[in-house]
CSV table of C-alpha atoms and ligand atoms in Angstrom, one decimal:
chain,number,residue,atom,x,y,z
A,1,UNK,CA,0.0,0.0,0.0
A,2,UNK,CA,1.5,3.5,-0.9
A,3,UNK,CA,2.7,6.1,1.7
A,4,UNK,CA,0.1,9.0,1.7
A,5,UNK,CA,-0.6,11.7,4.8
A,6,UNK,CA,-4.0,12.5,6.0
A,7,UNK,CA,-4.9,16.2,7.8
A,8,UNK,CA,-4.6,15.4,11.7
A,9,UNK,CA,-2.5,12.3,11.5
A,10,UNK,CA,0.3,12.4,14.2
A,11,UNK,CA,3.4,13.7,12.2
A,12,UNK,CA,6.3,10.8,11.9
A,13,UNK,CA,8.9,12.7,14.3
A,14,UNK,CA,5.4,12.0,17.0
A,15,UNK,CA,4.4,8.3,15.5
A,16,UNK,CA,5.5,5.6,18.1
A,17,UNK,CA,5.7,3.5,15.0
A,18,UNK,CA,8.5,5.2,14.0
A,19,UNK,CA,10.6,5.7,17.2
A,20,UNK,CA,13.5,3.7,19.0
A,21,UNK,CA,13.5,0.1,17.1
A,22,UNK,CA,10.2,0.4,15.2
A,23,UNK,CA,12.4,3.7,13.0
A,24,UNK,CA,13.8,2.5,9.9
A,25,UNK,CA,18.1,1.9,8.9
A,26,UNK,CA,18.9,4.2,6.5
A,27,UNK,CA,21.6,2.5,4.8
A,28,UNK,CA,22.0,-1.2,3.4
A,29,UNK,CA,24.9,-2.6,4.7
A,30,UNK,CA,26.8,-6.0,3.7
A,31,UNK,CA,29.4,-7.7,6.1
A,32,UNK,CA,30.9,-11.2,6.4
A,33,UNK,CA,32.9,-12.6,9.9
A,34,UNK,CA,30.3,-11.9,12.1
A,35,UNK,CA,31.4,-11.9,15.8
A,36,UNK,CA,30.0,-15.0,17.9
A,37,UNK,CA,30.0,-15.3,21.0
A,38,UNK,CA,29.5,-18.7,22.5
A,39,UNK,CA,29.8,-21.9,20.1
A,40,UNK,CA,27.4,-21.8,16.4
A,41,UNK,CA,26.4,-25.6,16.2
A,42,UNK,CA,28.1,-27.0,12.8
A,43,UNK,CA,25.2,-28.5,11.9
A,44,UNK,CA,23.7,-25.1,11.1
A,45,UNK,CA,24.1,-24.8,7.8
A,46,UNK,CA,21.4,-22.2,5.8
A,47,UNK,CA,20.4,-18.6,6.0
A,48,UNK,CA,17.8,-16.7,8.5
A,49,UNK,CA,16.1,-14.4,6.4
A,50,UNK,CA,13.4,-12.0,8.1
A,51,UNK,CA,11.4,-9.1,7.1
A,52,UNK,CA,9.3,-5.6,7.6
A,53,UNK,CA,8.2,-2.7,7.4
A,54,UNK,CA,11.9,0.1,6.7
A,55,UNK,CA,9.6,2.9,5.1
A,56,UNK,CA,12.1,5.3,3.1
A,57,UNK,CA,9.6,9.0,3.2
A,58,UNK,CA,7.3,7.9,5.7
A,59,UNK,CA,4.5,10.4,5.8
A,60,UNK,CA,2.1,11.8,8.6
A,61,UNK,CA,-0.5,9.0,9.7
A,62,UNK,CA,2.2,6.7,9.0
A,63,UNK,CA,0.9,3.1,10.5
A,64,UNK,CA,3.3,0.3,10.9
A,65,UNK,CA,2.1,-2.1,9.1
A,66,UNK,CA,2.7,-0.1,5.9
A,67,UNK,CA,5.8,1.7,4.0
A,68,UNK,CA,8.7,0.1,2.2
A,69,UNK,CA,9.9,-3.2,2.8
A,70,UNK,CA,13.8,-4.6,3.8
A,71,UNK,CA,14.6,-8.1,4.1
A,72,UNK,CA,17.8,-9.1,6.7
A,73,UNK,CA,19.6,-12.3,5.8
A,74,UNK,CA,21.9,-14.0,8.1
A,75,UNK,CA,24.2,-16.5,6.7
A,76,UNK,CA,25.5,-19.6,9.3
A,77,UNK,CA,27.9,-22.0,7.8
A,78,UNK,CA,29.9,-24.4,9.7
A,79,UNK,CA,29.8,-23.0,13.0
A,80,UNK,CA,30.6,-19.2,11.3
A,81,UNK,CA,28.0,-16.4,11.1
A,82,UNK,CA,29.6,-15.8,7.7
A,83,UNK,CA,27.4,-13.0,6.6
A,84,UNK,CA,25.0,-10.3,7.0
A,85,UNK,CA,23.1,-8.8,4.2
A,86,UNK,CA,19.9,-6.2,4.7
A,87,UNK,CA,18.5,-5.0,1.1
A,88,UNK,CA,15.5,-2.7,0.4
A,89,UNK,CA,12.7,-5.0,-1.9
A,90,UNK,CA,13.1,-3.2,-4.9
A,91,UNK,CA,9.6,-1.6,-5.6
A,92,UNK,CA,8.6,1.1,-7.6
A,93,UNK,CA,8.4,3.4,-4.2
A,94,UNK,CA,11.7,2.4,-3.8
A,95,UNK,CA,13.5,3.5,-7.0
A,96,UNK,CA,11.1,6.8,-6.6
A,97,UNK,CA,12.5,7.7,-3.3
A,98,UNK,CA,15.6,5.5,-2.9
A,99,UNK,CA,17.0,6.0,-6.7
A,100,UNK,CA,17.7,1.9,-6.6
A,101,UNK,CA,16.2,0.4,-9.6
A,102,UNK,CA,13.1,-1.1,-9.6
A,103,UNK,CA,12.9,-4.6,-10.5
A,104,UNK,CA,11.1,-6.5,-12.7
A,105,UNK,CA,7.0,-7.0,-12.5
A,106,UNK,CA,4.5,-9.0,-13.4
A,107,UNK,CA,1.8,-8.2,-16.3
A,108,UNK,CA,-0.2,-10.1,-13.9
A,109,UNK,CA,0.1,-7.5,-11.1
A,110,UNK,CA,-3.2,-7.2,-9.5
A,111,UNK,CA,-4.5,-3.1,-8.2
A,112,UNK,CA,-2.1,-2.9,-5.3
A,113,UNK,CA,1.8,-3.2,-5.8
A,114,UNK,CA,2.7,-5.0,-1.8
A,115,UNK,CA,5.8,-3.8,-0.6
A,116,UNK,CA,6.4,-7.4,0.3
A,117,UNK,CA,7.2,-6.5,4.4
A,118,UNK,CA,5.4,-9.5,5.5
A,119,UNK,CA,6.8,-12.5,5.0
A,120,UNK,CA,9.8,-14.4,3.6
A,121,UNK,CA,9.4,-18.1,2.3
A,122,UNK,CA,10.8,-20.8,0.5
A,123,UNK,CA,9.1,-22.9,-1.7
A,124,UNK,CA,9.6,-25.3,-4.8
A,125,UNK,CA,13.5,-23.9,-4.4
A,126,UNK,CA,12.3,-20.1,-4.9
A,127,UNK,CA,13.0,-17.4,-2.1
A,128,UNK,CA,9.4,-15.6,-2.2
A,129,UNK,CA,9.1,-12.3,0.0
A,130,UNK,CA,5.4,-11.7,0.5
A,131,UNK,CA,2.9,-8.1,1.4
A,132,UNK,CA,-0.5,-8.6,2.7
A,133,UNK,CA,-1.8,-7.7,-0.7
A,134,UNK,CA,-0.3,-8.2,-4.3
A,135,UNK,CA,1.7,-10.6,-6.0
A,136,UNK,CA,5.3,-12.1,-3.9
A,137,UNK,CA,8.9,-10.7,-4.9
A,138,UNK,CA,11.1,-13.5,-5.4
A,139,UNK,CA,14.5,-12.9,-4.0
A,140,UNK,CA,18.2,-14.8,-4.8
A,141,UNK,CA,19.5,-16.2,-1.8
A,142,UNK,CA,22.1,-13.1,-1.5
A,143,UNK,CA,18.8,-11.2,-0.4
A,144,UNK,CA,18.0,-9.3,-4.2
A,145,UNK,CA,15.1,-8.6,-6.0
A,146,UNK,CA,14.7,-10.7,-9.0
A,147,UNK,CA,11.2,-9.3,-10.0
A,148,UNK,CA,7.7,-10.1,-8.5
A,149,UNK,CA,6.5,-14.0,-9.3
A,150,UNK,CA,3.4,-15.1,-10.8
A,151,UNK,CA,3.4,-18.7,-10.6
A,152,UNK,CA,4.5,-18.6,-14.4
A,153,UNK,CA,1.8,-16.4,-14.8
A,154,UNK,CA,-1.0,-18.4,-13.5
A,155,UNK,CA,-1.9,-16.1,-10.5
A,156,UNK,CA,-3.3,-13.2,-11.6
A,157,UNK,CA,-4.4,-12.0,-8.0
A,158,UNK,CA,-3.4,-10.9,-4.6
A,159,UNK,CA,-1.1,-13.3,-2.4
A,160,UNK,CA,-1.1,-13.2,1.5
A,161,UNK,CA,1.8,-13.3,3.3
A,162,UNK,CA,0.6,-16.4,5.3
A,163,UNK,CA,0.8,-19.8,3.0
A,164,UNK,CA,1.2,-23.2,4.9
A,165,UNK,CA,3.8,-25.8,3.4
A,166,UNK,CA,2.5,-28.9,4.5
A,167,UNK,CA,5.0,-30.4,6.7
A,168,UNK,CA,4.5,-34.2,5.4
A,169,UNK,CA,3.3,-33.2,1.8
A,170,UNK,CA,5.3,-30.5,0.9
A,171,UNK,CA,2.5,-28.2,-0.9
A,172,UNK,CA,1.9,-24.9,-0.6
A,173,UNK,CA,-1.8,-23.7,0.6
A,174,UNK,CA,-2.3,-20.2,0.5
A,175,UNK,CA,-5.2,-17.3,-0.2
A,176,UNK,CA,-5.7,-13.9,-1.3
A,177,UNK,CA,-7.9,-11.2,-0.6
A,178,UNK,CA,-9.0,-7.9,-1.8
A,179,UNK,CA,-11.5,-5.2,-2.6
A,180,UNK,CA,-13.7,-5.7,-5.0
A,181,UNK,CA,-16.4,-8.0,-5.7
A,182,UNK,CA,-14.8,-11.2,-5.5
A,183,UNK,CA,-12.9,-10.9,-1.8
A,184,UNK,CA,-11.4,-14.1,-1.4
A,185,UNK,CA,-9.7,-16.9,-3.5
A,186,UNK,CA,-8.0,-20.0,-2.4
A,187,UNK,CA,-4.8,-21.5,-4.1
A,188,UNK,CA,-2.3,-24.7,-3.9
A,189,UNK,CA,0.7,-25.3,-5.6
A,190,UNK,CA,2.4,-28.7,-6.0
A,191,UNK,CA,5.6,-29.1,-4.1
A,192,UNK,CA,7.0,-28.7,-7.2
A,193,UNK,CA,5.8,-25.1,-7.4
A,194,UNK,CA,3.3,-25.5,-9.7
A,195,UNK,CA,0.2,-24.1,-9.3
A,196,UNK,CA,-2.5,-26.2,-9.5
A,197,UNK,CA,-5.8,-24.9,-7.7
A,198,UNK,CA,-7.5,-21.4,-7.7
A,199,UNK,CA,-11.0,-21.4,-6.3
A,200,UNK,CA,-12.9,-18.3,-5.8
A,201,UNK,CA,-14.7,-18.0,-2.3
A,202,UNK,CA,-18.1,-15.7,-1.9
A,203,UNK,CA,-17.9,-13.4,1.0
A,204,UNK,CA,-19.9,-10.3,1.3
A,205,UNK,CA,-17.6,-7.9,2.8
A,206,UNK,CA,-14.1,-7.3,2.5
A,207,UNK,CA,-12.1,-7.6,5.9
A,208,UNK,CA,-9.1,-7.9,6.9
A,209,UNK,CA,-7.9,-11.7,6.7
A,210,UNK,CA,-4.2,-11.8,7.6
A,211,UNK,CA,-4.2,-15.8,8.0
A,212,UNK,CA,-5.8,-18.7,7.8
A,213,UNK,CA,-5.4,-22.4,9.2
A,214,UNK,CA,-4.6,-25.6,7.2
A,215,UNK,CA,-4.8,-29.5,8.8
A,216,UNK,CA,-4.5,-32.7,6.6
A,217,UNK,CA,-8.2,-32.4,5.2
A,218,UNK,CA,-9.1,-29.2,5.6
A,219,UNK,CA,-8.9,-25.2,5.4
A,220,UNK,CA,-9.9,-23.0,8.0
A,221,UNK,CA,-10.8,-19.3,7.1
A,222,UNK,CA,-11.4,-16.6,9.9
A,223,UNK,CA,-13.4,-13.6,8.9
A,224,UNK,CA,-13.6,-11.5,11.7
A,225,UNK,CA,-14.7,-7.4,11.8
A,226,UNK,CA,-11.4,-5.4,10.8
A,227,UNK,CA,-13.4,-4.2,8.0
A,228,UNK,CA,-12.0,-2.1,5.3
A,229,UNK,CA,-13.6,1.5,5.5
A,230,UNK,CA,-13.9,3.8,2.3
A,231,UNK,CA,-13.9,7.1,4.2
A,232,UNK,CA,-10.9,6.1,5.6
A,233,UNK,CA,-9.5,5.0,2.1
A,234,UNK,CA,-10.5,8.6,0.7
A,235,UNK,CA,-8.8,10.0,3.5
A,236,UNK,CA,-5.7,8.9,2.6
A,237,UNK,CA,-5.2,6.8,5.3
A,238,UNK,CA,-2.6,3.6,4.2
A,239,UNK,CA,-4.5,0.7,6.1
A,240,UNK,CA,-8.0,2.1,5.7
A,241,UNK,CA,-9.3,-0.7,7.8
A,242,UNK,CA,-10.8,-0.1,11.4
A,243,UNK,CA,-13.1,-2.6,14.4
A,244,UNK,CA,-16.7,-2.2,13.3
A,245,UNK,CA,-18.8,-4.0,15.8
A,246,UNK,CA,-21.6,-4.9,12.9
A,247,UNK,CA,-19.2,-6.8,11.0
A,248,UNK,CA,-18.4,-10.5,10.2
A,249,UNK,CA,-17.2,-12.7,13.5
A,250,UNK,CA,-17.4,-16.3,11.6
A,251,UNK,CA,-15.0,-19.3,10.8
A,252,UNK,CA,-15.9,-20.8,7.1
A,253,UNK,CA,-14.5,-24.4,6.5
A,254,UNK,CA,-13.3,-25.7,2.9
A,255,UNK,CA,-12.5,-29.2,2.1
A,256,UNK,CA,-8.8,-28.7,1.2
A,257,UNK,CA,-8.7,-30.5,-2.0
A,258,UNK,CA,-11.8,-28.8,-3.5
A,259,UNK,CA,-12.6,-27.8,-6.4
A,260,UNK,CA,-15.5,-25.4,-6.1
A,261,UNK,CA,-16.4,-23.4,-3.3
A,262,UNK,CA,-17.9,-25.2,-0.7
A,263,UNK,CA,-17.1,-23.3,2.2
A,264,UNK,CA,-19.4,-24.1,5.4
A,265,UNK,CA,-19.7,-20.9,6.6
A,266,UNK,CA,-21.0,-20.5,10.9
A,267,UNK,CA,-21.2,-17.7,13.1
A,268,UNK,CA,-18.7,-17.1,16.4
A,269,UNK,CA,-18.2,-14.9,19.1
A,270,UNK,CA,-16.4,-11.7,17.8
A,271,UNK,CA,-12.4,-11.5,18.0
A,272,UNK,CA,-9.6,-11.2,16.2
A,273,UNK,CA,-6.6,-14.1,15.2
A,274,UNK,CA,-3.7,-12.6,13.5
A,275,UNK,CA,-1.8,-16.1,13.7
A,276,UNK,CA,-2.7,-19.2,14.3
A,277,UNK,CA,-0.1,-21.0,16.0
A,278,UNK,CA,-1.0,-24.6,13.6
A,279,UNK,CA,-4.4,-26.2,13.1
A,280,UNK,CA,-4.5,-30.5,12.4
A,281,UNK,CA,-7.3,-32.7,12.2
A,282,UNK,CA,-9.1,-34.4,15.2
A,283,UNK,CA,-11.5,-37.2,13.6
A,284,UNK,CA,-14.5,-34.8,12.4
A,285,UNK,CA,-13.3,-32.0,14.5
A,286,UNK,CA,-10.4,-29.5,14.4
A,287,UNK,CA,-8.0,-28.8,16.5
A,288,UNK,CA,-6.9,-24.9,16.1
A,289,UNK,CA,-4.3,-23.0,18.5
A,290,UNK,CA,-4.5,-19.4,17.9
A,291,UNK,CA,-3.1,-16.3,19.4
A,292,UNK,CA,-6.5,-14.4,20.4
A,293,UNK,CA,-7.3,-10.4,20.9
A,294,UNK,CA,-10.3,-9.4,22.1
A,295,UNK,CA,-10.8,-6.3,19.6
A,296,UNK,CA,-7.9,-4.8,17.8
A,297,UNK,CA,-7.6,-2.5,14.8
A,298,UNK,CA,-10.3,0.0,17.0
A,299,UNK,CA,-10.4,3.6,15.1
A,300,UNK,CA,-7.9,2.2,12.9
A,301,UNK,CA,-4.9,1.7,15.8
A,302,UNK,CA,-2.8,-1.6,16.6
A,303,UNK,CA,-2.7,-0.9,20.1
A,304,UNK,CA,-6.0,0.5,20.8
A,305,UNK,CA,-8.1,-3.2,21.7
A,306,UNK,CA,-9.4,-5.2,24.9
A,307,UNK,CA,-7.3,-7.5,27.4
A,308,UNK,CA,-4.0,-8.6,25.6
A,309,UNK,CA,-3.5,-11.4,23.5
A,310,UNK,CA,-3.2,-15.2,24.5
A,311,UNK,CA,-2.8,-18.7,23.4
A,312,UNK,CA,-6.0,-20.7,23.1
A,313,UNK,CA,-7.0,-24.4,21.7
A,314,UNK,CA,-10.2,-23.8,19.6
A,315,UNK,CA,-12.0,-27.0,19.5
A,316,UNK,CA,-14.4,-26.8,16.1
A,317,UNK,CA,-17.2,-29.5,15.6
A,318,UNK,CA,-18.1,-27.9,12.1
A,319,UNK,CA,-21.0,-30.6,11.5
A,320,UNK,CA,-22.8,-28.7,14.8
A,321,UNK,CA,-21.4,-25.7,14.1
A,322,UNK,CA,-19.6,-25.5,17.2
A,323,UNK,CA,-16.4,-23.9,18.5
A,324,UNK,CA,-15.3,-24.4,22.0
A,325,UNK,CA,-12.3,-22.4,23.5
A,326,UNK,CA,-9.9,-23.4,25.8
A,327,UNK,CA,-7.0,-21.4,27.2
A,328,UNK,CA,-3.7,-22.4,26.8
A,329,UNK,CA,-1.3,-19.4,27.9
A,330,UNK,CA,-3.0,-16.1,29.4
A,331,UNK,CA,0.6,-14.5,29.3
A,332,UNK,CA,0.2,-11.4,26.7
A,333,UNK,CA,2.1,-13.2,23.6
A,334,UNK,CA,2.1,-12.9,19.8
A,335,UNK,CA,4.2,-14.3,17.0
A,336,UNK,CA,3.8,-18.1,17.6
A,337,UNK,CA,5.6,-20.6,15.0
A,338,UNK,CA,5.3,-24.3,15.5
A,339,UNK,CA,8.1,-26.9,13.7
A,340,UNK,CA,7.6,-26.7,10.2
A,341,UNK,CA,7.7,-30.0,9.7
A,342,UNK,CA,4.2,-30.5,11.8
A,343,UNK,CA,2.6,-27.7,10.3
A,344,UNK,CA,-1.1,-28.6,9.0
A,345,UNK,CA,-0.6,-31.9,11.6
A,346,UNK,CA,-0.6,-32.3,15.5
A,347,UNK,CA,2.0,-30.5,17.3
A,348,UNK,CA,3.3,-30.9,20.8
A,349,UNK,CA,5.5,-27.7,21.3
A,350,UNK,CA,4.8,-23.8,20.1
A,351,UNK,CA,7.2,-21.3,20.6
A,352,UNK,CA,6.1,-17.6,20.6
A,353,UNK,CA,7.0,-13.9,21.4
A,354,UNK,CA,6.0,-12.5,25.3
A,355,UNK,CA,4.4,-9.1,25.0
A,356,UNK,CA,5.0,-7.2,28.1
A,357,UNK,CA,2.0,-4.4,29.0
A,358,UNK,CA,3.4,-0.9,27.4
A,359,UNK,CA,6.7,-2.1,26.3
A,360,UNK,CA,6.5,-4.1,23.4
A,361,UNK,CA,8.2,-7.3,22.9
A,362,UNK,CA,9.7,-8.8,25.2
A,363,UNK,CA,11.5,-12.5,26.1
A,364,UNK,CA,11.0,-15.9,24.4
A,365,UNK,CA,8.1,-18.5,25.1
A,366,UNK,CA,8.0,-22.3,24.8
A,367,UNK,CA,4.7,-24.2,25.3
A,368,UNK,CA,4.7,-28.0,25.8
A,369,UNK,CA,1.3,-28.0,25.0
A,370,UNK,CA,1.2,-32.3,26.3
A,371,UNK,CA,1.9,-31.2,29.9
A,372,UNK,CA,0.4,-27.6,29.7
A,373,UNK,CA,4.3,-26.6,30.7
A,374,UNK,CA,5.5,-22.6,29.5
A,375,UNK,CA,9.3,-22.1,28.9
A,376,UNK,CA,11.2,-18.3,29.0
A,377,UNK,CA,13.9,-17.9,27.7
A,378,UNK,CA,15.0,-14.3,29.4
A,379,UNK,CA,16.4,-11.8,27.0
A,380,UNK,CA,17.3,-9.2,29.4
A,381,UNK,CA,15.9,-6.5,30.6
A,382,UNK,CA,16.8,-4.4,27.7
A,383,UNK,CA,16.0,-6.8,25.3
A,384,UNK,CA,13.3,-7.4,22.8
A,385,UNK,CA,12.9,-10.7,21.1
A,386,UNK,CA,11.3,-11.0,17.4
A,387,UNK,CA,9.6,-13.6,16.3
A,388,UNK,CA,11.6,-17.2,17.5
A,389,UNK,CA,11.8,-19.5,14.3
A,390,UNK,CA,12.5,-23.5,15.1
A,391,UNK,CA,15.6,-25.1,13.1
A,392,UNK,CA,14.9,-29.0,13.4
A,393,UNK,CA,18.2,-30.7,13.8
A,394,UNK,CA,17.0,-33.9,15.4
A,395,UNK,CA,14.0,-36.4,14.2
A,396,UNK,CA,12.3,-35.3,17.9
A,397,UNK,CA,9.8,-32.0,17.4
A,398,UNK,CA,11.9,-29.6,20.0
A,399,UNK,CA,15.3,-31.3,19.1
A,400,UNK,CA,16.8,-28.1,16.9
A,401,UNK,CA,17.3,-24.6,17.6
A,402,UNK,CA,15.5,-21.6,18.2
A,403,UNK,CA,16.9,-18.6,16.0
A,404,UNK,CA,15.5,-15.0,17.2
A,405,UNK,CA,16.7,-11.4,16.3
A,406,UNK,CA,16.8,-9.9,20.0
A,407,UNK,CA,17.1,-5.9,19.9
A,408,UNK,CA,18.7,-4.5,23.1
A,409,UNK,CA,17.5,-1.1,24.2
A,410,UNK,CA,20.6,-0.1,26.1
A,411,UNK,CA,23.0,-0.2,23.4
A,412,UNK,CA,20.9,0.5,20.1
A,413,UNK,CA,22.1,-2.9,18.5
A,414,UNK,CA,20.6,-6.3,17.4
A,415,UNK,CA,22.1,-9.4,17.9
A,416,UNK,CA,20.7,-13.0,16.9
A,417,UNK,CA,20.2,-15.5,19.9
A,418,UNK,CA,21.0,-19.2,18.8
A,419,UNK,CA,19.0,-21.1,21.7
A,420,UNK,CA,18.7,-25.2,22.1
A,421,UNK,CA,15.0,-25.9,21.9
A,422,UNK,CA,15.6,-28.8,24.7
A,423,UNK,CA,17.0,-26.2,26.8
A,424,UNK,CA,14.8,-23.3,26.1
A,425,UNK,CA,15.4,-21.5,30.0
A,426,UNK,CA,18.9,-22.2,29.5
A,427,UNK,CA,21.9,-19.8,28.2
A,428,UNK,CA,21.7,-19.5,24.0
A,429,UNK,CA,24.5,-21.5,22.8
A,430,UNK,CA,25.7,-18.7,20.4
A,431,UNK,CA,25.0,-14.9,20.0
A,432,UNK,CA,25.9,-13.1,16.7
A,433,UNK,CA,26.4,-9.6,16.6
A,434,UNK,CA,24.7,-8.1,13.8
A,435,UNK,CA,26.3,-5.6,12.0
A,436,UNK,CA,23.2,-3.2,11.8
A,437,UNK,CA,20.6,-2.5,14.2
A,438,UNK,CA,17.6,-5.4,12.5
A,439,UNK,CA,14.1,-3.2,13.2
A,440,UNK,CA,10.7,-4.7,14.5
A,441,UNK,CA,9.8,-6.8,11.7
A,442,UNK,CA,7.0,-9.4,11.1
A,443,UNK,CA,8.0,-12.8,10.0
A,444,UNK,CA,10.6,-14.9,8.6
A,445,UNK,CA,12.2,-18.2,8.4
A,446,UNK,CA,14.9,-20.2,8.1
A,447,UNK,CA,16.0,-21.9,4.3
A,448,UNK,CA,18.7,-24.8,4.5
A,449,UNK,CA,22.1,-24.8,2.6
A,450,UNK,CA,21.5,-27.2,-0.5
B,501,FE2,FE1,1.6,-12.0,10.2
């Protein structure tokens, strides 16, 4: 979405969005040697890549979730932290403001170009960075823009920055969502890459639908009431979407491997799930662990919703049309990432980001979700963990590692925590100090050497 300003928004040198590590780097910088502290396990051979919001001209009304995109890539080979890379996506916004050519696009680009600050995957061998709306970037591994991707020109609409890679099957579920008549469409793609499925979903208004859920069977869409708002739109706001209390609060449930849209559509009580944490199959029911809010999105502002986020089990009969809720964690948390080799199938362990009241981010979280046991790993008093993606190095689910960027207030730098899953309280086994202060970002993950 583009950068415009809006009469009475708070100016950016006043946006919290925009202060202390939420402001943007202003250069992109490239080093190798990174200093570790600690011991890098061999075994750890690939690159962390992670990405967000870095707006360039950030304008008044600024919101976080918009603005240019940078992608961070940190390289770990044999025990080394080898490299560090951070690069702008190259986006027309970026060439206008930046001067850095603008690479390649699709004839297939729907209304929006995305900035692509959401997401960074890889699939079928291709590094895909991914917006909320509009069509992926794909990167090379050294953190470029090759151009935006298509699917070989079979997708002709928006992309969200959520897909599930089935962690038996190896294909790629994903939606897209926008504006106009048709609001929602559901894809797959062979693990090959191919794409092989576009259905078109009916859906009368157009909300906000940042993910979705996924088990063996079946796909699980949550339309909940962060509605998009016109006056907003014509306002010139840059996420024209705001809490109306007459809107949507429903889950709609698709057989997976359909091939029209049957979606089962039932009402719920109203909330909102950024991220679901995984979803898997439970006989005729599903099982789906989500990070809940109340509210959120109220007037328009991230910050501005009921009691803070936790980690519940959502038990869904969909024959009776019946979810039951169960909490798992009532500490404030966001961000949680399962193994990615159990994602769309049952999970034992979930690992996810504390949020501390009017401070932000905070330390690390581990749920055994078997014995109902909660893990922290302490990043300091100063420190402010991102989002903690699991490495598997073992055939166990919490035998691996734990990679998080963790930004430390008292010195103005980032640093990436290596921790042992099976000792998740314990000391990290290796820091890296990162060359560049890494801002709050959303989500990333970790792609293996080949
Ligand atoms: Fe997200």
């Amino acid at each position: 979405m583009s950068e415009t300003s809006a009469e009475g928004e708070l100016a950016p040198e006043d946006n919290p969005v925009l202060q202390g590590n939420f402001a943007p780097v202003h250069v992109e910088t490239t080093a190798f040697e990174l200093k570790v502290t600690g011991t890098l396990p061999e075994s750890l051979n690939g690159t962390l890549y992670r990405d967000g919001p870095n707006p360039i001209a950030p304008g008044a009304g600024h919101h976080w979730f918009a603005g240019d995109a940078m992608v961070h890539a940190i390289v770990l080979e044999d025990g080394a932290a080898v490299a560090y890379r951070n690069r702008w996506i190259r986006t027309e916004s970026v060439e206008r403001h930046k001067g850095l050519r603008a690479a390649p696009t699709s004839p297939n680009q729907p209304g929006a170009q995305g900035s692509g600050s959401v997401n960074v995957i890889e699939h079928a061998g291709r590094l895909l960075a991914l917006p909320e709306v509009g069509l992926p970037w794909e990167l090379g591994t050294d953190a470029g823009t090759l151009g935006q991707y298509d699917f070989g020109g079979r997708l002709s609409t928006n992309m969200t920055a959520h897909p599930k890679i089935d962690g038996r099957s190896g294909e790629l579920l994903f939606f897209g969502y926008d504006f106009g008549p048709v609001h929602l469409r559901y894809h797959s793609a062979a693990p090959t890459g191919e794409l092989t499925r576009t259905i078109e979903i009916a859906k009368p208004t157009a909300t906000m639908m940042h993910d979705f859920a996924v088990t063996a069977t079946r796909v699980v869409f949550m339309d909940f009431p962060v509605m998009f708002d016109l006056d907003m739109a014509l306002a010139g706001r840059s996420i024209p979407f705001r809490w109306n209390d007459a809107g949507p609060a429903r889950l709609g449930i698709l057989p997976r491997d359909a091939i029209t849209d049957e979606t089962r559509w039932f009402p719920v009580e109203p909330c909102y799930v950024y991220h679901p944490l995984n979803a898997y199959d439970d006989d005729e029911r599903i099982i789906l662990d989500v990070v809940r809010h109340d509210r959120t999105f109220v007037e328009g502002k991230l910050a501005n919703g009921g009691s803070p986020p936790t980690l519940e089990r959502w038990h869904i009969d969909p024959d009776n049309e019946r979810l039951t809720r169960e909490v798992l964690s009532d500490r404030p948390q966001e961000f949680p990432r399962v193994d990615p080799r159990v994602e769309c199938h049952p999970h034992r362990f979930g690992y996810s980001v504390e949020f501390e009241l009017g401070r932000g981010p905070g330390s690390l979280l581990k749920h055994d979700l078997r014995t109902g046991e909660t893990l922290r790993h302490d990043v300091g008093e100063s420190g402010q963990a991102s989002e903690g993606v699991f490495v598997p190095q073992g055939p166990g689910e919490d035998e691996g590692y734990v990679l998080s960027v963790i930004y430390d207030a008292s010195t103005d730098t980032s640093t990436l925590r290596v921790i042992a899953a099976q000792d998740f309280a314990g000391a990290p086994v290796a820091t890296v100090a990162l060359p560049a202060r890494v801002p709050f970002g959303f989500h990333g993950n970790w792609v293996p050497s080949r």
